[in-house]
Short mmCIF file of C-alpha atoms (C1' of nucleotides) in Angstrom, two decimals:
data_model
loop_
_atom_site.label_atom_id
_atom_site.label_comp_id
_atom_site.label_asym_id
_atom_site.label_seq_id
_atom_site.Cartn_x
_atom_site.Cartn_y
_atom_site.Cartn_z
CA MET A 1 112.53 140.65 90.44
CA ARG A 2 113.09 136.41 91.08
CA GLU A 3 110.56 134.10 91.85
CA ALA A 4 109.91 134.68 95.54
CA HIS A 5 110.24 138.63 95.69
CA LYS A 6 107.31 139.08 93.55
CA THR A 7 104.76 138.92 96.63
CA GLU A 8 107.26 139.52 99.60
CA ALA A 9 106.16 143.24 99.74
CA THR A 10 102.36 141.90 99.46
CA GLU A 11 102.93 139.33 102.04
CA ASP A 12 104.33 141.52 104.43
CA TYR A 13 101.82 144.29 104.07
CA VAL A 14 98.94 141.81 104.58
CA GLU A 15 100.72 140.16 107.56
CA LEU A 16 101.49 143.62 109.31
CA ILE A 17 97.68 144.82 108.56
CA ASP A 18 96.51 141.85 110.23
CA ASP A 19 98.70 142.32 112.88
CA LEU A 20 97.77 145.94 113.72
CA ILE A 21 93.93 144.79 113.19
CA ARG A 22 94.24 142.35 115.96
CA VAL A 23 95.98 144.16 118.24
CA ASN A 24 94.64 147.81 117.35
CA GLY A 25 91.50 146.90 116.47
CA GLU A 26 91.92 148.77 113.07
CA ALA A 27 94.78 149.25 111.00
CA ARG A 28 95.97 153.08 110.06
CA LEU A 29 98.13 154.31 107.16
CA VAL A 30 100.09 155.87 109.68
CA ASP A 31 100.85 152.92 111.65
CA VAL A 32 101.41 150.76 108.53
CA ALA A 33 103.90 153.19 107.28
CA SER A 34 105.49 153.40 110.66
CA ARG A 35 106.22 149.93 110.97
CA MET A 36 107.05 149.25 107.77
CA GLY A 37 109.84 152.19 108.04
CA VAL A 38 108.94 153.91 104.88
CA THR A 39 107.04 156.99 104.60
CA GLN A 40 103.35 157.58 104.34
CA PRO A 41 102.78 158.37 100.78
CA THR A 42 105.10 155.18 100.28
CA ALA A 43 102.75 153.04 102.19
CA SER A 44 99.75 154.48 100.44
CA LYS A 45 101.00 153.78 97.02
CA THR A 46 101.66 150.32 98.13
CA LEU A 47 98.49 149.87 99.61
CA ALA A 48 96.73 151.17 96.56
CA ARG A 49 98.42 148.36 94.64
CA LEU A 50 97.16 145.76 96.94
CA GLN A 51 93.55 147.22 96.58
CA ARG A 52 94.03 147.15 92.89
CA ASP A 53 94.98 143.64 93.29
CA GLY A 54 92.34 142.42 95.88
CA TYR A 55 93.96 142.21 98.88
CA VAL A 56 92.55 145.11 100.72
CA ASN A 57 89.89 147.33 100.97
CA SER A 58 89.58 151.23 102.05
CA GLU A 59 87.78 154.23 101.49
CA PRO A 60 89.78 157.39 101.29
CA TYR A 61 90.90 158.73 104.64
CA ARG A 62 89.52 155.65 106.44
CA SER A 63 91.33 152.70 107.98
CA ILE A 64 92.41 149.40 105.81
CA PHE A 65 90.50 146.05 105.67
CA LEU A 66 91.89 142.95 104.45
CA THR A 67 89.56 141.15 101.95
CA GLU A 68 89.02 137.45 102.19
CA GLN A 69 92.09 136.92 100.12
CA GLY A 70 94.13 139.36 102.01
CA LYS A 71 92.83 137.40 104.99
CA GLU A 72 93.95 134.15 103.57
CA LEU A 73 97.38 135.19 102.26
CA ALA A 74 97.92 136.86 105.74
CA THR A 75 97.30 133.62 107.77
CA GLN A 76 99.06 131.65 105.60
CA SER A 77 102.16 134.14 105.80
CA ARG A 78 101.94 134.55 109.52
CA LEU A 79 102.03 130.73 109.92
CA ARG A 80 105.29 130.16 108.02
CA HIS A 81 106.82 133.05 109.91
CA GLU A 82 105.95 131.37 113.22
CA ILE A 83 107.31 128.05 111.81
CA VAL A 84 110.64 129.78 111.08
CA LEU A 85 110.81 132.12 114.35
CA ASP A 86 109.97 129.13 116.58
CA PHE A 87 112.63 127.02 114.70
CA LEU A 88 115.32 129.90 115.25
CA LEU A 89 114.34 129.89 118.91
CA ALA A 90 114.38 126.58 119.20
CA ILE A 91 118.02 125.98 117.84
CA GLY A 92 119.27 128.37 120.31
CA VAL A 93 119.32 131.82 118.33
CA SER A 94 118.52 134.87 120.54
CA ARG A 95 114.86 136.20 120.46
CA ASP A 96 116.10 139.49 118.74
CA THR A 97 117.84 138.12 115.83
CA ALA A 98 115.31 135.57 115.31
CA ILE A 99 112.56 138.02 115.01
CA ARG A 100 114.82 139.73 112.45
CA ASP A 101 116.05 136.96 110.65
CA SER A 102 112.55 135.20 110.50
CA GLU A 103 111.19 138.45 108.59
CA GLY A 104 113.60 137.89 105.65
CA MET A 105 113.84 134.04 105.87
CA GLU A 106 110.06 133.18 105.71
CA HIS A 107 109.76 134.13 101.97
CA HIS A 108 112.41 131.88 100.56
CA VAL A 109 111.59 128.65 102.73
CA SER A 110 109.93 125.97 100.80
CA GLU A 111 107.27 123.59 102.13
CA GLU A 112 109.93 121.00 102.44
CA THR A 113 112.28 122.85 104.93
CA LEU A 114 109.18 124.39 106.65
CA ARG A 115 108.25 120.47 107.45
CA VAL A 116 112.00 120.02 108.47
CA PHE A 117 111.87 123.21 110.64
CA LYS A 118 108.53 122.26 112.29
CA LYS A 119 109.99 118.52 113.24
CA ILE A 120 113.07 119.70 114.73
CA THR A 121 111.42 122.34 116.66
CA ARG A 122 108.90 120.03 118.05
CA ALA A 123 111.80 117.33 118.60
CA LYS A 124 113.69 120.23 120.65
CA ILE A 125 110.67 121.54 122.86
CA LYS A 126 110.52 117.66 123.54
CA LYS A 127 106.81 117.16 123.85
CA MET B 1 113.75 148.39 99.26
CA ARG B 2 114.35 147.05 102.86
CA GLU B 3 117.85 146.56 104.23
CA ALA B 4 118.79 143.14 103.03
CA HIS B 5 117.46 143.57 99.68
CA LYS B 6 119.87 146.24 98.82
CA THR B 7 122.88 144.38 98.13
CA GLU B 8 121.19 141.08 97.27
CA ALA B 9 121.41 141.45 93.39
CA THR B 10 125.00 142.69 93.58
CA GLU B 11 125.82 139.56 95.48
CA ASP B 12 123.96 137.20 93.53
CA TYR B 13 125.79 138.52 90.47
CA VAL B 14 129.49 138.71 91.88
CA GLU B 15 128.80 134.90 93.33
CA LEU B 16 127.79 133.76 89.63
CA ILE B 17 130.94 135.92 88.08
CA ASP B 18 133.11 134.17 90.56
CA ASP B 19 131.74 130.62 90.09
CA LEU B 20 131.73 130.98 86.09
CA ILE B 21 135.31 132.36 85.82
CA ARG B 22 136.34 129.12 88.40
CA VAL B 23 134.54 126.28 86.23
CA ASN B 24 134.51 127.90 82.54
CA GLY B 25 137.87 130.47 82.68
CA GLU B 26 135.77 133.52 82.23
CA ALA B 27 132.31 134.86 82.62
CA ARG B 28 130.22 135.67 79.48
CA LEU B 29 127.31 137.90 79.51
CA VAL B 30 125.29 135.29 77.75
CA ASP B 31 126.00 132.86 80.64
CA VAL B 32 125.20 135.36 83.30
CA ALA B 33 121.97 136.04 81.78
CA SER B 34 121.14 132.61 81.26
CA ARG B 35 122.18 131.57 84.79
CA MET B 36 120.34 134.52 86.30
CA GLY B 37 117.06 133.87 84.13
CA VAL B 38 117.26 137.35 82.69
CA THR B 39 117.34 138.52 79.25
CA GLN B 40 120.82 139.89 77.94
CA PRO B 41 119.68 143.35 77.90
CA THR B 42 118.94 143.13 81.46
CA ALA B 43 121.93 141.42 82.71
CA SER B 44 124.10 143.80 80.64
CA LYS B 45 122.16 147.04 82.38
CA THR B 46 122.91 145.32 85.75
CA LEU B 47 126.45 144.77 85.18
CA ALA B 48 127.03 148.34 83.91
CA ARG B 49 125.84 149.33 87.65
CA LEU B 50 128.04 146.58 89.08
CA GLN B 51 130.59 148.01 86.99
CA ARG B 52 129.68 151.92 88.05
CA ASP B 53 129.83 150.95 91.55
CA GLY B 54 133.08 148.94 91.35
CA TYR B 55 132.28 145.55 91.60
CA VAL B 56 133.26 144.59 88.15
CA ASN B 57 135.46 145.45 85.01
CA SER B 58 134.79 144.61 81.37
CA GLU B 59 135.42 146.37 78.35
CA PRO B 60 132.31 146.13 75.40
CA TYR B 61 131.86 142.96 73.90
CA ARG B 62 134.35 141.01 76.28
CA SER B 63 134.27 139.11 78.81
CA ILE B 64 133.47 140.41 82.70
CA PHE B 65 136.05 140.71 85.81
CA LEU B 66 135.74 141.05 89.16
CA THR B 67 137.86 143.55 91.03
CA GLU B 68 138.97 143.45 94.26
CA GLN B 69 136.15 144.52 95.85
CA GLY B 70 134.10 142.25 93.44
CA LYS B 71 136.15 139.16 94.61
CA GLU B 72 135.57 139.90 98.23
CA LEU B 73 131.94 140.39 98.05
CA ALA B 74 132.04 137.22 96.29
CA THR B 75 133.97 134.91 98.64
CA GLN B 76 131.99 136.40 102.03
CA SER B 77 128.77 135.75 99.74
CA ARG B 78 129.60 132.34 99.00
CA LEU B 79 131.00 131.43 102.37
CA ARG B 80 127.58 132.50 103.66
CA HIS B 81 125.83 130.63 101.07
CA GLU B 82 127.60 127.49 101.77
CA ILE B 83 126.99 127.46 105.59
CA VAL B 84 123.58 127.93 104.71
CA LEU B 85 123.40 124.89 102.27
CA ASP B 86 125.60 122.45 104.22
CA PHE B 87 123.06 123.44 107.40
CA LEU B 88 119.90 122.59 104.98
CA LEU B 89 121.13 119.36 103.99
CA ALA B 90 122.78 118.57 107.33
CA ILE B 91 119.14 118.70 108.92
CA GLY B 92 117.85 116.61 106.17
CA VAL B 93 116.41 118.86 103.10
CA SER B 94 116.72 117.21 100.04
CA ARG B 95 119.72 118.68 97.81
CA ASP B 96 117.54 120.27 94.97
CA THR B 97 115.43 121.96 97.87
CA ALA B 98 118.41 122.94 99.94
CA ILE B 99 120.27 124.76 96.90
CA ARG B 100 117.12 126.54 96.15
CA ASP B 101 116.09 127.71 99.44
CA SER B 102 119.54 128.50 100.56
CA GLU B 103 119.83 130.94 97.61
CA GLY B 104 117.07 133.05 99.29
CA MET B 105 117.94 132.71 102.48
CA GLU B 106 121.63 133.59 102.42
CA HIS B 107 120.70 137.07 102.06
CA HIS B 108 118.82 137.26 105.53
CA VAL B 109 120.88 135.53 107.69
CA SER B 110 122.49 137.09 110.49
CA GLU B 111 126.08 136.83 111.51
CA GLU B 112 124.74 135.24 114.69
CA THR B 113 122.35 132.77 113.28
CA LEU B 114 125.27 131.85 110.90
CA ARG B 115 127.20 130.68 113.82
CA VAL B 116 124.14 128.26 115.17
CA PHE B 117 124.11 126.93 111.55
CA LYS B 118 127.70 126.07 111.45
CA LYS B 119 127.59 124.40 115.04
CA ILE B 120 124.75 122.45 114.23
CA THR B 121 126.24 121.34 110.85
CA ARG B 122 129.55 120.34 112.69
CA ALA B 123 127.33 118.07 115.36
CA LYS B 124 125.50 116.61 112.78
CA ILE B 125 128.37 115.38 110.61
CA LYS B 126 130.06 113.94 113.72
CA LYS B 127 133.52 115.16 113.00
"C1'" DC C 1 81.50 175.80 115.63
"C1'" DC C 2 85.50 177.11 114.58
"C1'" DT C 3 90.60 176.33 114.09
"C1'" DA C 4 94.76 173.91 114.63
"C1'" DT C 5 97.08 169.77 114.13
"C1'" DA C 6 97.19 165.13 112.39
"C1'" DA C 7 96.45 162.02 108.85
"C1'" DT C 8 95.78 160.95 104.18
"C1'" DT C 9 96.25 162.05 99.46
"C1'" DT C 10 98.59 164.12 95.07
"C1'" DA C 11 101.82 164.99 92.13
"C1'" DG C 12 106.27 164.53 90.97
"C1'" DC C 13 110.82 163.02 91.07
"C1'" DC C 14 114.29 158.70 91.03
"C1'" DA C 15 116.88 154.35 90.86
"C1'" DA C 16 116.39 149.30 90.03
"C1'" DG C 17 115.37 145.87 87.64
"C1'" DG C 18 112.62 143.86 84.24
"C1'" DC C 19 111.01 143.36 78.99
"C1'" DT C 20 111.05 144.29 73.47
"C1'" DT C 21 112.86 145.88 69.20
"C1'" DA C 22 116.51 146.82 66.72
"C1'" DG C 23 121.51 147.54 65.26
"C1'" DT C 24 126.73 146.66 65.88
"C1'" DT C 25 130.58 143.59 66.74
"C1'" DT C 26 132.46 139.74 67.19
"C1'" DA C 27 133.47 135.01 66.01
"C1'" DT C 28 132.74 131.00 63.01
"C1'" DA C 29 132.32 127.91 59.37
"C1'" DC C 30 132.74 127.42 54.37
"C1'" DG D 1 138.46 136.00 53.25
"C1'" DT D 2 133.64 136.69 53.17
"C1'" DA D 3 128.90 135.55 54.92
"C1'" DT D 4 125.71 133.85 58.52
"C1'" DA D 5 125.14 133.24 63.32
"C1'" DA D 6 125.99 134.07 68.12
"C1'" DA D 7 127.03 137.74 71.52
"C1'" DC D 8 126.43 142.02 72.90
"C1'" DT D 9 124.82 147.03 73.24
"C1'" DA D 10 121.35 150.80 72.56
"C1'" DA D 11 116.81 152.75 72.84
"C1'" DG D 12 112.66 152.94 74.79
"C1'" DC D 13 109.12 151.38 77.77
"C1'" DC D 14 107.14 149.30 81.97
"C1'" DT D 15 106.48 148.52 87.24
"C1'" DT D 16 107.78 148.69 91.53
"C1'" DG D 17 109.13 151.02 95.75
"C1'" DG D 18 111.46 154.76 97.62
"C1'" DC D 19 111.58 159.92 98.44
"C1'" DT D 20 109.84 165.24 99.33
"C1'" DA D 21 106.52 168.80 99.05
"C1'" DA D 22 101.87 170.79 98.80
"C1'" DA D 23 97.04 169.92 99.34
"C1'" DT D 24 93.49 168.11 101.14
"C1'" DT D 25 90.24 166.05 104.61
"C1'" DA D 26 89.48 164.29 109.64
"C1'" DT D 27 89.59 165.30 114.35
"C1'" DA D 28 90.09 167.27 118.67
"C1'" DG D 29 90.34 171.29 122.10
"C1'" DG D 30 88.42 175.49 122.96
#
DNA sequence: CCTATAATTTAGCCAAGGCTTAGTTTATAC
DNA sequence: GTATAAACTAAGCCTTGGCTAAATTATAGG
């Protein structure tokens, strides 16, 4: 896979796990799978890879935790995601579309473009 | 892979082949591979899949042609790509970054967002 | 406390997309 | 016109990310 794609799945998973922990207090495989739109065995296999690579920790049949590395990536990922989402909303894209598009776009937007997005969002919101 | 990802490689390849034909008069495997940043066997295998799926035609050891279906996809893909690229340039992203980012983004931008992009680009260019 | 159901894991399959190494075909240059 | 280089194909291997079916562990209700 090309550059950006490599960490995409990883970012999506840690971001989701972070979100589940915030909202539900814990991240269960069943919820990860359903939110990612994949079957449980698929989610399970991906999580095993994330564990191998040091992003998450979990004991068999128990809920999933982020490692320090995982938390960092999740935070960073969430920030990018928010910048893109807010930008799309600011320029007039509907909420539903903005949510969908920002999910795919966040992985392909460079730091430079993020800075431009932020500036425009700020300007549109007129603070 | 998730929704948008499925046709991504296909779109990138047909768009590139279309471009090579415009610029070079023909699309050779060696150029496809180098522009995609993969080895020739990898490009060859992908092209076999594109042929299987009806996007390209080619005889062994000969150059690559787009089918009607391939041409349509390439055109459509190039249009989206241009809209995203022009938009990034219009909002002040540098040319190099705009080129890189637009390549990844084009596959994740919905029709609605494309319309918004177009409108903003037109406004910024002040025609 | 035991049993049914829910959650998770295991095993095994598949396709895509990547690689290397080795062999063939085509083109080029003398 | 043939030797060498370049282009391409073949074969085989790997990882990721999907799936289903079957086994296992946890949990909740009675």
